[in-house]
XYZ file of C-alpha atoms in Angstrom:
748
model
C -7.065 26.507 6.728
C -7.844 23.832 5.617
C -18.850 38.246 -7.702
C -21.493 40.025 -8.025
C -24.546 38.696 -9.889
C -27.244 40.478 -11.847
C -30.912 39.923 -11.279
C -32.695 37.860 -13.952
C -36.435 37.092 -14.144
C -37.040 33.430 -13.287
C -39.272 32.800 -16.293
C -36.951 30.610 -18.286
C -35.239 27.476 -17.257
C -31.813 27.103 -18.785
C -29.538 24.141 -18.524
C -25.978 24.037 -19.755
C -24.449 20.784 -20.800
C -22.475 18.769 -18.295
C -20.061 15.978 -18.835
C -19.775 12.541 -17.409
C -16.360 11.237 -16.467
C -15.761 7.538 -16.246
C -12.500 5.892 -15.279
C -9.377 7.236 -16.925
C -9.510 6.668 -20.659
C -7.017 5.168 -23.086
C -3.403 6.169 -22.749
C -2.081 5.431 -26.240
C -0.703 8.534 -27.982
C -2.951 10.096 -30.604
C -2.194 9.763 -34.290
C -0.890 12.714 -36.285
C -4.400 13.719 -37.479
C -5.783 14.911 -34.158
C -8.880 16.979 -34.939
C -9.597 20.244 -33.150
C -12.637 22.495 -33.319
C -13.977 25.608 -31.638
C -17.490 25.525 -30.201
C -19.740 27.285 -27.736
C -21.496 30.604 -27.488
C -21.482 33.528 -27.683
C -18.451 33.637 -29.952
C -16.917 34.823 -33.187
C -15.465 32.463 -35.773
C -11.911 32.810 -34.360
C -12.714 32.019 -30.720
C -14.506 29.403 -28.685
C -14.328 26.396 -26.422
C -11.610 23.961 -27.500
C -12.839 20.489 -28.428
C -10.644 17.532 -29.448
C -11.724 14.455 -31.416
C -9.945 11.498 -29.850
C -10.803 7.814 -29.645
C -13.907 8.470 -31.822
C -15.335 10.973 -29.343
C -15.331 14.753 -29.000
C -14.162 16.126 -25.651
C -12.746 19.238 -24.018
C -9.598 20.517 -22.260
C -9.505 21.527 -18.598
C -8.261 25.045 -17.826
C -5.917 23.934 -14.996
C -2.408 25.350 -15.666
C -3.546 26.563 -19.106
C -1.220 29.110 -20.741
C -0.971 31.336 -23.792
C 1.590 28.876 -25.229
C -1.121 26.178 -25.195
C -3.457 28.570 -27.002
C -0.756 29.294 -29.645
C -0.404 25.586 -30.451
C -4.167 25.157 -30.746
C -4.727 28.273 -32.876
C -1.935 27.317 -35.272
C -3.405 23.810 -35.510
C -6.642 25.497 -36.582
C -4.847 27.599 -39.235
C -4.552 30.921 -37.429
C -1.198 32.673 -37.154
C -1.262 33.010 -33.347
C -3.363 33.259 -30.209
C -4.236 36.577 -28.604
C -5.689 35.095 -25.438
C -7.411 32.205 -23.737
C -10.511 31.794 -21.573
C -11.129 29.790 -18.413
C -14.153 28.603 -16.415
C -16.236 27.607 -19.462
C -16.601 31.155 -20.795
C -18.086 29.709 -23.998
C -20.422 27.325 -22.205
C -19.884 23.857 -20.798
C -19.079 21.055 -23.211
C -20.472 17.540 -23.387
C -18.522 14.296 -23.556
C -15.145 13.535 -22.064
C -12.563 15.939 -20.662
C -9.647 14.636 -22.678
C -6.729 16.704 -21.363
C -5.746 18.328 -18.074
C -2.650 20.186 -16.808
C -1.481 20.778 -20.390
C 1.940 22.429 -20.627
C 3.146 23.427 -24.099
C 6.436 25.103 -24.939
C 4.754 26.837 -27.885
C 6.490 25.177 -30.818
C 4.593 21.862 -30.828
C 2.638 20.923 -33.956
C -0.256 19.452 -31.986
C -1.660 19.825 -28.471
C -1.155 16.064 -28.110
C 2.625 16.621 -28.286
C 2.581 18.834 -25.178
C 3.038 17.560 -21.657
C -0.242 16.568 -19.939
C -1.691 14.123 -17.412
C -2.643 11.544 -19.999
C -5.649 11.176 -22.257
C -8.880 11.019 -20.261
C -7.089 11.546 -16.929
C -8.682 14.625 -15.379
C -10.051 15.800 -12.033
C -12.094 18.622 -13.590
C -15.729 19.254 -14.394
C -17.059 21.031 -17.490
C -17.207 24.245 -15.463
C -13.459 24.388 -16.143
C -13.516 23.982 -19.944
C -10.788 26.018 -21.627
C -11.302 28.273 -24.625
C -8.984 30.200 -26.944
C -9.085 33.518 -28.806
C -7.089 33.347 -32.051
C -5.756 36.270 -34.079
C -8.112 36.730 -37.017
C -5.415 36.086 -39.609
C -4.991 32.789 -41.423
C -1.639 31.090 -42.013
C -0.802 31.670 -45.737
C -1.551 28.591 -47.811
C -3.163 26.770 -44.866
C -5.445 24.062 -46.207
C -7.168 21.746 -43.813
C -10.618 20.350 -43.435
C -10.213 21.143 -39.752
C -11.714 24.627 -39.890
C -14.211 26.146 -37.503
C -17.718 24.980 -38.226
C -19.913 27.755 -39.536
C -23.087 25.704 -39.029
C -23.385 24.350 -35.501
C -23.965 20.603 -35.800
C -24.552 19.635 -32.202
C -27.003 20.552 -29.462
C -25.403 22.378 -26.550
C -28.074 24.035 -24.452
C -31.702 23.152 -23.830
C -34.458 24.929 -21.906
C -38.164 24.715 -21.173
C -40.099 27.870 -22.040
C -43.121 28.194 -19.771
C -46.221 29.400 -21.591
C -48.978 29.045 -18.983
C -49.219 32.344 -17.077
C -48.940 30.835 -13.572
C -45.997 28.631 -14.518
C -43.933 31.613 -15.666
C -43.677 33.066 -12.201
C -42.631 30.056 -10.165
C -39.547 27.882 -10.158
C -38.756 25.216 -11.026
C -40.297 25.337 -14.504
C -41.702 21.828 -14.958
C -43.699 22.244 -18.165
C -43.238 24.097 -21.410
C -41.995 24.160 -24.985
C -38.596 22.510 -25.480
C -36.091 24.921 -27.019
C -32.467 24.570 -28.090
C -29.853 27.296 -28.332
C -29.423 28.443 -31.938
C -27.062 31.276 -32.926
C -27.987 34.241 -30.703
C -31.447 32.975 -29.813
C -33.578 29.891 -29.310
C -35.313 27.496 -31.675
C -37.977 24.826 -31.294
C -38.107 21.092 -31.988
C -40.748 19.578 -34.264
C -42.844 17.073 -32.302
C -43.521 14.671 -35.191
C -42.704 11.231 -33.793
C -41.981 12.714 -30.347
C -42.082 9.987 -27.670
C -42.138 9.684 -23.875
C -38.501 8.490 -24.141
C -37.559 11.885 -25.588
C -39.448 13.621 -22.777
C -37.665 11.485 -20.206
C -34.272 12.579 -21.550
C -35.238 16.269 -21.555
C -36.674 16.055 -18.018
C -33.529 14.259 -16.828
C -31.321 17.009 -18.281
C -33.377 19.626 -16.485
C -33.118 17.890 -13.112
C -36.395 15.966 -12.951
C -36.614 12.197 -12.327
C -39.660 11.506 -14.514
C -41.992 12.841 -17.191
C -45.784 12.916 -17.389
C -48.436 13.425 -20.076
C -49.196 16.954 -21.185
C -52.207 18.639 -22.800
C -50.796 19.310 -26.262
C -53.973 20.973 -27.613
C -53.360 24.117 -25.571
C -49.817 24.407 -26.923
C -50.990 23.751 -30.482
C -53.299 26.778 -30.241
C -50.447 28.823 -28.777
C -48.043 27.759 -31.564
C -50.493 28.802 -34.291
C -50.294 32.393 -33.043
C -46.500 32.467 -32.779
C -43.652 32.858 -35.248
C -41.548 29.755 -34.505
C -38.153 28.705 -35.817
C -37.714 24.946 -35.922
C -34.201 23.610 -35.556
C -34.536 19.848 -34.958
C -36.838 17.109 -36.137
C -37.066 13.315 -36.076
C -35.707 13.156 -32.532
C -35.440 9.560 -31.352
C -34.146 8.771 -27.850
C -33.949 5.455 -26.040
C -34.743 7.229 -22.761
C -31.442 6.423 -21.062
C -29.323 9.154 -22.670
C -27.812 11.768 -20.384
C -28.328 14.568 -22.893
C -30.459 15.297 -25.950
C -27.315 15.572 -28.076
C -26.746 11.836 -27.543
C -30.071 10.948 -29.226
C -30.619 10.502 -32.954
C -32.066 13.618 -34.643
C -31.860 15.710 -37.781
C -31.323 19.434 -38.317
C -33.430 21.617 -40.511
C -31.180 23.335 -43.033
C -31.653 26.712 -44.639
C -34.984 28.504 -44.108
C -36.667 26.597 -41.280
C -39.647 28.930 -40.767
C -41.892 26.755 -42.975
C -40.713 23.509 -41.415
C -42.775 21.096 -39.299
C -45.861 21.759 -41.434
C -48.130 19.136 -39.900
C -46.633 19.227 -36.411
C -46.229 21.479 -33.416
C -43.347 22.421 -31.128
C -42.295 19.606 -28.777
C -43.779 20.103 -25.309
C -42.657 18.362 -22.132
C -44.085 18.106 -18.619
C -41.812 16.850 -15.841
C -42.373 15.480 -12.339
C -40.151 17.201 -9.745
C -38.412 15.255 -6.979
C -39.441 15.704 -3.305
C -36.916 18.488 -2.639
C -38.249 20.598 -5.501
C -41.983 19.859 -5.324
C -44.205 22.955 -5.278
C -47.708 23.187 -3.880
C -48.961 21.603 -0.656
C -50.911 18.766 -2.347
C -47.869 17.773 -4.392
C -45.629 17.789 -1.312
C -48.191 15.797 0.698
C -48.348 13.127 -2.025
C -44.533 12.934 -2.099
C -44.404 12.569 1.712
C -46.963 9.750 1.645
C -44.910 7.893 -0.965
C -41.763 8.258 1.144
C -43.525 6.975 4.277
C -44.769 3.909 2.401
C -41.292 3.159 1.039
C -39.602 3.576 4.451
C -35.969 4.597 4.840
C -34.206 5.106 1.508
C -31.488 2.559 0.724
C -29.235 5.019 -1.060
C -27.750 8.429 -0.177
C -25.106 10.968 -1.235
C -22.371 12.133 1.138
C -19.580 14.702 1.016
C -20.816 16.846 -1.875
C -20.742 20.639 -1.791
C -23.840 21.145 -3.938
C -27.305 19.640 -3.908
C -27.379 16.495 -6.045
C -23.722 15.546 -5.800
C -21.689 13.338 -3.516
C -20.212 9.940 -2.764
C -22.781 7.183 -3.355
C -23.573 5.084 -0.285
C -25.999 2.155 -0.153
C -27.719 0.410 2.761
C -27.261 -3.356 2.908
C -28.618 -5.225 5.897
C -28.351 -2.600 8.608
C -25.073 -0.984 7.550
C -24.268 1.782 5.099
C -21.392 1.170 2.690
C -19.875 2.401 -0.567
C -19.565 1.230 -4.192
C -16.330 0.313 -5.985
C -15.684 2.160 -9.250
C -15.023 -0.776 -11.607
C -17.285 -0.300 -14.671
C -19.004 2.699 -13.087
C -20.609 4.775 -15.833
C -23.243 7.382 -16.649
C -26.090 4.867 -16.961
C -25.610 3.572 -13.415
C -25.046 7.091 -12.083
C -28.331 8.238 -13.683
C -30.254 5.447 -11.939
C -28.831 6.734 -8.630
C -29.767 10.334 -9.428
C -33.326 9.555 -10.472
C -33.842 7.264 -7.472
C -32.890 10.185 -5.217
C -35.362 12.541 -6.916
C -32.928 14.369 -9.212
C -32.595 14.217 -12.994
C -30.106 12.175 -15.006
C -26.422 12.199 -14.058
C -24.108 14.728 -15.635
C -20.990 13.070 -14.246
C -20.109 9.586 -13.028
C -17.050 10.061 -10.813
C -14.470 7.475 -9.833
C -11.420 7.337 -7.555
C -13.054 8.770 -4.408
C -13.434 12.217 -6.025
C -15.959 13.139 -3.299
C -13.827 11.795 -0.449
C -13.382 8.280 0.898
C -16.161 6.491 2.720
C -15.830 4.104 5.653
C -17.200 0.717 6.564
C -17.965 -2.014 4.019
C -17.852 -1.741 0.228
C -21.170 -3.313 -0.762
C -21.080 -3.314 -4.581
C -18.700 -3.586 -7.508
C -19.052 -3.736 -11.297
C -22.532 -2.217 -11.238
C -23.986 -2.457 -14.745
C -27.333 -0.681 -15.060
C -29.274 -0.427 -18.306
C -30.520 3.000 -17.248
C -34.197 2.045 -17.020
C -34.098 0.592 -13.497
C -36.085 2.248 -10.693
C -33.413 1.407 -8.113
C -29.677 0.752 -8.146
C -30.377 -2.506 -6.303
C -32.206 -3.760 -9.422
C -29.009 -3.478 -11.490
C -26.591 -6.397 -11.919
C -23.555 -6.068 -9.623
C -20.907 -8.156 -7.918
C -20.421 -8.662 -4.210
C -16.791 -8.077 -3.329
C -14.200 -8.821 -0.716
C -11.910 -6.206 0.829
C -9.067 -7.473 -1.379
C -10.908 -6.470 -4.560
C -11.418 -2.791 -3.777
C -10.385 -0.040 -1.394
C -12.119 3.157 -0.360
C -9.785 5.052 -2.693
C -12.041 3.634 -5.448
C -15.360 4.884 -4.037
C -17.780 6.169 -6.688
C -19.614 9.485 -6.702
C -22.129 11.302 -8.894
C -23.094 14.793 -9.976
C -26.777 14.929 -10.858
C -28.748 17.401 -12.926
C -30.911 19.430 -10.540
C -33.729 21.858 -11.388
C -32.859 25.510 -11.816
C -34.283 27.326 -8.788
C -32.673 30.739 -9.230
C -31.318 30.789 -5.673
C -27.929 32.093 -6.824
C -29.592 35.277 -8.156
C -30.632 36.220 -4.607
C -27.155 36.310 -3.082
C -23.780 37.845 -3.925
C -20.436 38.670 -2.310
C -18.749 42.051 -2.148
C -15.408 43.413 -0.971
C -13.399 40.190 -1.036
C -10.031 39.616 -2.664
C -11.398 36.860 -4.915
C -14.806 35.595 -6.045
C -14.656 32.969 -3.268
C -14.832 35.468 -0.396
C -16.618 38.591 0.679
C -19.378 40.248 2.633
C -22.702 38.462 2.080
C -25.414 40.511 0.375
C -28.911 39.103 -0.137
C -31.913 40.233 -2.192
C -35.225 40.638 -0.398
C -38.710 41.720 -1.466
C -38.398 40.364 -5.006
C -42.124 39.824 -5.639
C -43.872 39.512 -8.979
C -42.377 42.071 -11.309
C -40.564 43.889 -8.493
C -36.895 44.703 -8.393
C -35.107 43.144 -5.403
C -33.661 45.238 -2.591
C -30.082 44.263 -1.720
C -28.842 44.341 1.843
C -26.470 42.859 4.408
C -26.843 39.951 6.836
C -26.453 40.542 10.581
C -23.463 38.560 11.878
C -24.868 37.790 15.338
C -24.933 33.986 15.585
C -23.353 33.655 12.125
C -21.038 30.637 11.970
C -19.800 27.722 9.881
C -23.230 26.143 9.257
C -24.689 29.404 7.960
C -21.591 29.979 5.816
C -21.980 26.465 4.354
C -25.474 27.327 3.136
C -24.320 30.695 1.732
C -21.456 29.073 -0.217
C -23.796 26.360 -1.518
C -26.316 28.982 -2.649
C -23.525 30.906 -4.395
C -22.364 27.728 -6.146
C -18.873 28.168 -4.662
C -18.496 24.828 -2.885
C -17.880 24.484 0.845
C -17.457 27.125 3.524
C -13.943 27.663 4.791
C -14.917 30.357 7.320
C -18.030 32.122 8.528
C -16.955 35.612 9.532
C -18.678 37.897 12.051
C -16.537 40.953 11.305
C -15.821 42.166 7.776
C -14.470 45.675 8.337
C -11.195 44.844 6.557
C -12.906 44.301 3.185
C -13.681 47.105 0.761
C -17.032 48.729 1.439
C -19.817 48.650 -1.138
C -22.767 50.977 -1.565
C -24.976 48.418 0.214
C -25.141 49.346 3.918
C -28.608 48.334 5.152
C -29.135 45.175 7.254
C -32.038 43.214 5.747
C -31.653 39.786 7.363
C -30.969 38.825 10.985
C -31.252 35.870 13.337
C -30.081 33.447 10.646
C -29.741 29.923 12.046
C -29.105 27.043 9.638
C -28.863 23.280 10.034
C -26.268 23.237 7.227
C -28.148 21.259 4.558
C -30.428 24.022 3.232
C -30.248 25.160 -0.399
C -30.747 28.841 0.398
C -30.372 31.180 3.385
C -34.096 31.924 3.042
C -34.772 28.290 4.028
C -32.966 28.764 7.366
C -34.611 30.170 10.474
C -34.435 33.978 10.561
C -36.281 36.990 11.919
C -38.171 37.610 8.682
C -38.999 41.208 7.802
C -38.526 42.416 11.419
C -34.751 42.780 11.445
C -33.216 42.785 14.918
C -29.457 43.386 15.003
C -27.556 44.973 17.888
C -24.471 45.796 15.830
C -25.407 47.443 12.553
C -23.170 48.683 9.773
C -20.796 46.948 7.412
C -18.224 46.271 10.149
C -20.553 43.650 11.665
C -22.008 42.263 8.442
C -21.700 38.510 7.915
C -18.991 37.298 5.551
C -17.772 34.018 4.073
C -14.681 32.469 2.607
C -15.659 29.564 0.364
C -13.550 26.686 -0.925
C -13.995 23.989 -3.564
C -12.740 21.329 -1.140
C -13.063 20.588 2.572
C -11.732 18.228 5.215
C -13.787 15.385 6.667
C -12.816 14.003 10.074
C -14.043 10.773 11.564
C -13.062 8.574 14.490
C -11.805 5.009 14.114
C -14.571 3.356 16.160
C -13.066 -0.149 16.650
C -9.982 1.314 18.372
C -12.131 2.948 21.075
C -13.772 -0.404 21.734
C -10.448 -2.260 21.840
C -8.633 0.162 24.170
C -11.289 1.203 26.724
C -10.484 0.492 30.409
C -10.859 1.990 33.901
C -8.034 3.535 35.905
C -8.170 4.830 39.478
C -5.648 7.666 39.296
C -4.279 9.343 42.484
C -5.157 13.017 42.853
C -1.534 14.033 43.330
C -0.950 13.008 39.671
C -3.869 15.087 38.375
C -2.939 18.707 39.143
C -2.255 19.540 35.472
C -5.427 17.791 34.370
C -7.465 19.768 36.906
C -5.905 23.012 35.678
C -7.052 22.187 32.147
C -10.615 21.248 33.234
C -10.209 17.568 32.386
C -11.976 16.383 35.581
C -15.610 16.590 36.628
C -16.673 19.537 38.771
C -16.872 17.432 41.944
C -13.056 17.078 41.834
C -12.820 20.610 43.234
C -14.384 19.376 46.471
C -11.956 16.432 46.829
C -9.379 16.245 49.611
C -6.324 17.083 47.467
C -3.769 15.498 47.163
C -5.351 12.441 48.855
C -7.749 10.058 47.210
C -8.231 9.270 43.526
C -10.495 9.812 40.506
C -11.966 6.973 38.447
C -11.221 7.518 34.757
C -12.557 5.763 31.661
C -9.578 5.813 29.304
C -9.415 4.938 25.607
C -7.427 5.797 22.492
C -8.745 8.110 19.759
C -7.562 7.792 16.173
C -8.971 10.624 14.065
C -8.758 10.273 10.280
C -9.073 12.970 7.630
C -10.976 11.331 4.768
C -11.855 14.607 3.026
C -10.239 16.480 0.149
C -8.554 19.296 2.107
C -6.284 19.389 5.159
C -7.931 19.985 8.533
C -6.403 23.133 10.014
C -7.270 24.830 13.317
C -9.371 27.956 12.911
C -6.971 30.124 14.912
C -3.578 31.091 13.525
C -0.390 30.449 15.467
C -0.336 33.984 16.818
C -3.439 33.266 18.924
C -2.567 29.757 20.177
C -2.526 29.508 23.980
C 0.554 28.205 25.806
C -0.159 25.859 28.721
C 2.798 25.825 31.049
C 1.693 22.793 33.053
C 1.661 20.373 30.108
C 4.079 22.589 28.155
C 2.173 22.699 24.878
C 0.088 25.028 22.716
C -3.691 24.736 22.368
C -4.718 25.489 18.771
C -8.440 24.867 19.418
C -10.224 25.349 22.725
C -12.333 22.229 22.259
C -11.500 19.637 19.632
C -13.619 16.721 20.914
C -16.379 16.114 23.436
C -16.383 12.875 25.445
C -19.727 12.073 27.113
C -21.443 9.295 29.043
C -25.182 9.490 28.356
C -28.287 7.822 29.732
C -30.750 6.353 27.178
C -32.731 9.610 27.131
C -29.593 11.592 26.263
C -28.850 13.059 29.705
C -25.137 13.547 30.380
C -23.912 11.826 33.533
C -20.219 12.441 32.848
C -18.293 14.506 30.367
C -14.816 15.385 29.274
C -13.356 17.512 26.527
C -10.155 17.324 24.602
C -8.482 20.572 23.594
C -6.434 20.191 20.440
C -3.119 20.832 22.106
C -1.438 18.821 19.416
C -3.067 18.319 16.027
C -0.541 16.465 13.915
C -0.035 13.637 11.428
C 0.798 10.584 13.556
C 0.623 8.170 10.608
C -0.419 8.367 6.952
C -1.566 6.078 4.190
C 0.940 4.812 1.657
C 2.314 7.520 -0.648
C 1.021 10.323 1.628
C 3.679 12.482 3.302
C 3.253 13.916 6.803
C 2.903 17.708 6.816
C 2.036 18.670 10.383
C 4.059 18.235 13.559
C 3.638 19.988 16.899
C 7.266 19.941 18.000
C 9.120 23.290 18.039
C 5.953 25.343 17.626
C 5.288 23.612 14.300
C 2.200 23.936 12.127
C -0.783 21.949 13.378
C -3.344 20.070 11.321
C -4.268 16.698 9.829
C -3.345 16.011 6.194
C -5.768 14.272 3.826
C -5.060 10.546 4.105
C -3.448 10.842 7.557
C -4.623 10.391 11.134
C -3.912 11.872 14.531
C -3.588 9.356 17.366
C -4.304 10.319 20.971
C -3.105 7.350 23.023
C -5.105 6.172 26.009
C -2.205 6.885 28.403
C -1.856 10.654 27.824
C -3.392 13.276 30.105
C -7.033 14.221 29.503
C -7.612 11.282 27.160
C -10.418 10.095 29.440
C -13.834 10.695 30.961
C -14.004 11.214 34.737
C -16.668 8.658 35.838
C -16.043 8.944 39.596
C -19.654 10.036 40.208
C -21.310 7.637 37.727
C -23.516 4.916 39.235
C -23.514 1.330 37.879
C -25.785 0.849 34.859
C -26.045 0.760 31.096
C -24.986 3.876 29.212
C -23.946 5.283 25.841
C -20.364 6.480 25.343
C -20.350 9.298 22.800
C -17.362 11.013 21.211
C -17.971 14.063 18.982
C -15.167 15.586 16.903
C -15.192 19.326 16.123
C -18.401 19.661 18.187
C -18.788 23.417 17.831
C -18.266 23.335 14.034
C -15.273 25.637 14.495
C -13.619 24.237 11.378
C -15.607 23.596 8.199
C -15.938 20.012 6.967
C -17.670 18.450 3.984
C -19.802 16.264 6.247
C -20.645 16.816 9.914
C -23.034 13.832 10.169
C -20.137 11.396 10.657
C -18.433 13.397 13.435
C -20.117 11.514 16.290
C -19.228 7.991 17.434
C -21.382 5.968 19.841
C -20.778 2.829 21.897
C -22.884 0.820 24.322
C -21.404 0.799 27.837
C -22.061 -1.579 30.708
C -20.610 -0.454 34.056
C -20.966 -2.583 37.206
C -19.136 -0.250 39.565
C -15.795 -2.031 39.130
C -15.403 -2.927 35.457
C -16.705 -1.512 32.192
C -17.662 -3.236 28.928
C -17.637 -1.076 25.811
C -19.211 -2.639 22.705
C -21.116 -1.919 19.451
C -19.010 1.166 18.680
C -19.967 2.802 15.389
C -19.934 6.138 13.569
C -23.210 7.996 14.152
C -24.595 7.669 10.617
C -23.173 4.213 9.787
C -26.291 2.183 10.686
C -29.862 2.073 9.426
C -32.630 3.801 11.385
C -33.840 0.373 12.540
C -30.376 -0.643 13.775
C -29.957 2.671 15.596
C -33.212 2.061 17.467
C -32.004 -1.408 18.455
C -28.707 0.087 19.609
C -30.490 2.557 21.871
C -32.827 -0.080 23.296
C -30.627 -3.110 23.873
C -31.513 -5.227 26.986
C -30.949 -3.278 30.169
C -30.640 0.059 28.394
C -34.204 1.179 29.032
C -34.268 0.564 32.772
C -30.586 1.455 33.201
C -30.034 -1.591 35.415
C -27.352 -4.272 35.263
C -28.989 -7.554 34.260
């Protein structure tokens, strides 16, 4: 199919640096004088995050396939005799700039990391969470002379935070106002506010996940600063306002003893405006809601991302949602998207459908924002034809979002890796109180709840939501503290889902029945090819004597049981279904082969009880006919170019749908229909829903439904306006549901 955390007081808002990735960089080989440095924190002089200076820009190395041999080459390049180890997952903090190398494979004898095998300069599918570091033996190569030694004085800004000073602001998250501080050695230092501008504030707010800045009462902070011992690190900061990080602005460092610096100034103070999702206080939220109502439906959205503030960018043009082609896509344009959606600036501008492929039209190409625009639609762009771009070039973003501390209230225990385990949550963490850790009752726990848990943990998508976890190692946490959890799937924290509150009600207590999750960085994304349904729909009157197998598998309406078998017939609406996997992981049935059910009549295995629902609905949503399609054969019928088929049902083979492939159920196979024998003439909606019970996790469930208008006169049927459920604007969806004749359900 397709770690425990410590409690920290939420008084300080910390943001690590993130990188933006544009299209793959230059591919020319580096010259012999490739520069390498170690950076990050906390570290000694002989260890740190690896940074390379290439094409006039510092960047990092991804930890994918990293080895000790790679570390040897890097340490010797830096003048150390050897490497004693290496670090993954940004142990020394996340870098800023490009990720220059990925999948590096050194033999160990190379003179430079650039001589090793790798994917090409600038060609990476990583984020800065995967920055590699090295630990070198603290012994220099005799006679080694090189200007490329580890910097003793840090000359770039890596981490920035807001320190809340007002008493009330210290207790609540997100922190929106405070003194700006930068990481310095083992502590924090301030910035002198001489010449500080709103552009600087805008950059800081963007880094911290806020779309805008506002004026702040500096007099209060001046009084506070006079009573404090401050260490100033930066001065003369000058930003244009469009930078993605403070380190990209012009500034100067104080050298030597900085305690007497900034004589006539004060520490820089910033106040930020949170986006709608992060607004606190009822008046603030009410104001945000009023603004949204005035603006109407947003014309931009993110799809397919695991975390809040990331996903494939989709824009609304006319009445149809579509994607953006990645030519010239960069951090400036991505930041306009992020701020428009109520997040901060962008930390990554992703190309090449890194968040999965979209469907429908591609509305924009060569978007070139200045970074000051209020909306992406205000930026210059080109309209394109289908020949110019494909959905393999869809753009995506990762935005800076405010630190909310949600990940400190959840942890996993007992699993084999940090991506799985029994869910433990912290409750009762009031002001100054220590939280009480406990288990979650597994009654009603499923994929949607697991999706929220994995998002809160920062571990991506849910692979499974587990109702029994007896096979994992027990921890000392045994009390159930949360029950009745029911999530929609989009929440940022389990506490935002419906639940029983403090009155826990769980029939099965104990760790055996505690909720568990298996998380994954990627997920599948299934959607139906809507035009094919429209093109292939027709009516067949099928004799009952040919429907015994179908009746055995519940593919006919309940009235078929009362028919005069084998005489008579059933009226069937037949159509073909072509189901594509546009995600980033294969779609696999939840059940393993050992539990698949053999159906003798059709002589095949069912790997999922219900794979799709087929329904005929009245305008008010009442079902007048239904059918369901068990996944008796999930396989790769066809694939895109350069994608190999992996799944085939023959000979008890593995079932699934590979990324970039589709499974075709032809209109002429058994059960590929809806029994409409009892349906009266009228206007209806044909609805097909894939994976209706959320049995298998996907990156996006909002595109699993397809709808068509149906006109049935008792003899013939017209199927038209087929579309994926979330493909149209709200206005167009209303028109679809109220087309002539739909409201009175009469043939006109």
